[in-house]
Amino acid sequence: MSSDFYTNSIIPYSGIIIKICRAYTDSQEDFEDYYQEVCLQVWRSKDQFRGESKWSTWVYRLSLNICLTMIKKKKNNRQHTVSDYNVPEASEDNHAFSDESLNLLYNAIKQLSEIDRAVILLYLEERPYKEIGEIIGTSHNNIAVRITRIKERLKKILN
């Protein structure tokens, strides 16, 4: 991966990638693996970007798909192996997991369905409902209703 591509096409969107990876992982190690995989796949897939959407929308959609795929692979691997894997506790060294209030929010978000997680992350990213609908594959009216319901669920979970 060239440093120009990384600097111009990944770093400006790293916030999006970090939020998605953080919402779909339980440990710093998994977060780092997911983040690295997303960056690699963005680079590998860059020639497939057709300009039909914004680059940020494409990066978000790709990041989400990669995280969901990695979750499925991880679930399949767990079914085939027996282990006593424990998620490590957040420590001072775990940057993505060091803010306790943020951890509470992400833990609440993780209790949502995979699609609702994606919707609320896009909402928190201040994406317009129309763009969220394009990414998720539904109407902006449906997104508005979903966001209201998601907020209610998150309030219940956090209280």
Short mmCIF file of C-alpha atoms in Angstrom, two decimals:
data_model
loop_
_atom_site.label_atom_id
_atom_site.label_comp_id
_atom_site.label_asym_id
_atom_site.label_seq_id
_atom_site.Cartn_x
_atom_site.Cartn_y
_atom_site.Cartn_z
CA MET A 1 0.00 0.00 0.00
CA SER A 2 1.53 3.29 -1.01
CA SER A 3 1.85 5.96 1.65
CA ASP A 4 0.06 8.46 -0.63
CA PHE A 5 -2.99 6.21 -0.87
CA TYR A 6 -2.98 5.61 2.87
CA THR A 7 -2.56 9.32 3.64
CA ASN A 8 -5.18 10.53 1.15
CA SER A 9 -7.73 7.73 1.04
CA ILE A 10 -7.67 5.99 4.41
CA ILE A 11 -6.49 8.40 7.12
CA PRO A 12 -9.21 11.01 6.40
CA TYR A 13 -11.80 8.23 6.88
CA SER A 14 -10.08 6.43 9.75
CA GLY A 15 -12.72 7.74 12.18
CA ILE A 16 -15.40 5.86 10.27
CA ILE A 17 -13.29 2.71 10.14
CA ILE A 18 -12.40 2.91 13.84
CA LYS A 19 -16.04 3.33 14.91
CA ILE A 20 -17.19 0.38 12.85
CA CYS A 21 -14.36 -1.89 13.97
CA ARG A 22 -14.89 -0.84 17.59
CA ALA A 23 -18.61 -1.61 17.43
CA TYR A 24 -18.04 -5.13 16.13
CA THR A 25 -15.13 -6.22 18.36
CA ASP A 26 -14.70 -7.09 22.02
CA SER A 27 -10.97 -6.70 22.50
CA GLN A 28 -8.11 -4.47 21.44
CA GLU A 29 -6.53 -7.40 19.60
CA ASP A 30 -9.67 -8.05 17.53
CA PHE A 31 -10.09 -4.31 16.94
CA GLU A 32 -6.56 -4.07 15.55
CA ASP A 33 -7.11 -7.15 13.34
CA TYR A 34 -10.38 -5.77 11.97
CA TYR A 35 -8.91 -2.31 11.39
CA GLN A 36 -5.92 -3.73 9.55
CA GLU A 37 -8.13 -6.00 7.44
CA VAL A 38 -10.42 -3.09 6.51
CA CYS A 39 -7.47 -0.91 5.46
CA LEU A 40 -6.02 -3.76 3.41
CA GLN A 41 -9.34 -4.45 1.69
CA VAL A 42 -9.93 -0.75 0.95
CA TRP A 43 -6.56 -0.70 -0.77
CA ARG A 44 -7.18 -3.98 -2.62
CA SER A 45 -10.66 -2.90 -3.72
CA LYS A 46 -9.90 0.72 -4.65
CA ASP A 47 -10.11 -0.03 -8.39
CA GLN A 48 -13.66 -1.34 -7.89
CA PHE A 49 -14.85 2.09 -6.68
CA ARG A 50 -17.06 3.36 -9.50
CA GLY A 51 -17.85 6.79 -8.12
CA GLU A 52 -21.58 6.06 -7.85
CA SER A 53 -21.44 7.21 -4.23
CA LYS A 54 -19.09 9.30 -2.13
CA TRP A 55 -15.75 7.73 -1.24
CA SER A 56 -16.73 7.94 2.46
CA THR A 57 -19.96 6.03 1.78
CA TRP A 58 -18.06 3.36 -0.11
CA VAL A 59 -15.44 3.07 2.67
CA TYR A 60 -18.22 2.78 5.26
CA ARG A 61 -20.06 0.11 3.31
CA LEU A 62 -16.86 -1.84 2.67
CA SER A 63 -15.80 -1.55 6.33
CA LEU A 64 -19.18 -2.77 7.52
CA ASN A 65 -19.18 -5.72 5.12
CA ILE A 66 -15.66 -6.72 6.15
CA CYS A 67 -16.50 -6.57 9.86
CA LEU A 68 -19.67 -8.60 9.38
CA THR A 69 -17.76 -11.17 7.33
CA MET A 70 -15.05 -11.43 10.00
CA ILE A 71 -17.72 -11.93 12.69
CA LYS A 72 -19.24 -14.78 10.68
CA LYS A 73 -15.83 -16.38 10.18
CA LYS A 74 -15.11 -16.06 13.88
CA LYS A 75 -18.46 -17.67 14.78
CA ASN A 76 -17.80 -20.52 12.35
CA ASN A 77 -14.33 -21.06 13.84
CA ARG A 78 -15.80 -21.17 17.36
CA GLN A 79 -18.25 -23.84 16.30
CA HIS A 80 -15.42 -26.00 15.02
CA THR A 81 -13.08 -25.57 17.98
CA VAL A 82 -13.57 -25.89 21.71
CA SER A 83 -11.78 -23.23 23.73
CA ASP A 84 -12.09 -21.23 26.90
CA TYR A 85 -11.37 -17.94 25.22
CA ASN A 86 -11.80 -15.00 27.58
CA VAL A 87 -12.04 -11.46 26.29
CA PRO A 88 -9.18 -9.50 27.87
CA GLU A 89 -10.09 -6.64 30.18
CA ALA A 90 -9.52 -3.14 28.87
CA SER A 91 -6.23 -1.73 30.06
CA GLU A 92 -4.34 1.55 29.85
CA ASP A 93 -2.55 0.24 26.75
CA ASN A 94 -5.78 -0.52 24.91
CA HIS A 95 -6.49 2.83 23.27
CA ALA A 96 -9.78 1.91 21.62
CA PHE A 97 -11.08 0.41 24.87
CA SER A 98 -9.72 2.80 27.53
CA ASP A 99 -12.64 5.26 27.90
CA GLU A 100 -15.15 3.73 30.34
CA SER A 101 -18.16 5.82 29.27
CA LEU A 102 -17.41 5.01 25.65
CA ASN A 103 -17.15 1.34 26.59
CA LEU A 104 -20.65 1.52 28.13
CA LEU A 105 -22.03 3.04 24.94
CA TYR A 106 -20.35 0.47 22.70
CA ASN A 107 -21.53 -2.37 24.96
CA ALA A 108 -25.07 -1.06 24.60
CA ILE A 109 -24.68 -0.74 20.84
CA LYS A 110 -23.38 -4.33 20.67
CA GLN A 111 -26.71 -5.52 22.08
CA LEU A 112 -28.44 -4.23 18.95
CA SER A 113 -28.83 -6.27 15.75
CA GLU A 114 -26.00 -5.97 13.24
CA ILE A 115 -28.08 -3.71 10.99
CA ASP A 116 -29.22 -1.48 13.86
CA ARG A 117 -25.57 -1.14 14.93
CA ALA A 118 -24.69 0.07 11.45
CA VAL A 119 -27.60 2.51 11.42
CA ILE A 120 -26.75 4.06 14.80
CA LEU A 121 -23.05 4.33 13.94
CA LEU A 122 -23.92 6.20 10.75
CA TYR A 123 -26.29 8.41 12.74
CA LEU A 124 -23.54 9.13 15.29
CA GLU A 125 -21.28 9.94 12.36
CA GLU A 126 -23.91 12.59 11.46
CA ARG A 127 -24.66 11.07 8.07
CA PRO A 128 -27.88 12.24 6.41
CA TYR A 129 -30.79 9.79 6.54
CA LYS A 130 -30.70 9.53 2.76
CA GLU A 131 -27.06 8.39 2.81
CA ILE A 132 -27.73 5.96 5.67
CA GLY A 133 -30.59 4.53 3.61
CA GLU A 134 -28.31 4.13 0.58
CA ILE A 135 -25.70 2.29 2.64
CA ILE A 136 -28.19 0.05 4.43
CA GLY A 137 -30.41 -0.43 1.39
CA THR A 138 -33.67 1.12 2.57
CA SER A 139 -35.60 4.40 2.42
CA HIS A 140 -34.72 7.46 4.46
CA ASN A 141 -38.20 7.29 6.05
CA ASN A 142 -37.44 3.79 7.30
CA ILE A 143 -34.13 5.06 8.68
CA ALA A 144 -35.87 7.85 10.60
CA VAL A 145 -38.21 5.36 12.26
CA ARG A 146 -35.36 2.93 12.98
CA ILE A 147 -33.22 5.62 14.60
CA THR A 148 -36.08 6.63 16.91
CA ARG A 149 -36.56 3.00 17.97
CA ILE A 150 -32.82 2.41 18.36
CA LYS A 151 -32.48 5.47 20.60
CA GLU A 152 -35.31 4.17 22.79
CA ARG A 153 -33.64 0.75 23.04
CA LEU A 154 -30.27 2.29 23.89
CA LYS A 155 -31.85 4.40 26.63
CA LYS A 156 -33.40 1.28 28.17
CA ILE A 157 -30.11 -0.63 27.95
CA LEU A 158 -28.08 2.21 29.47
CA ASN A 159 -30.55 2.79 32.34
#
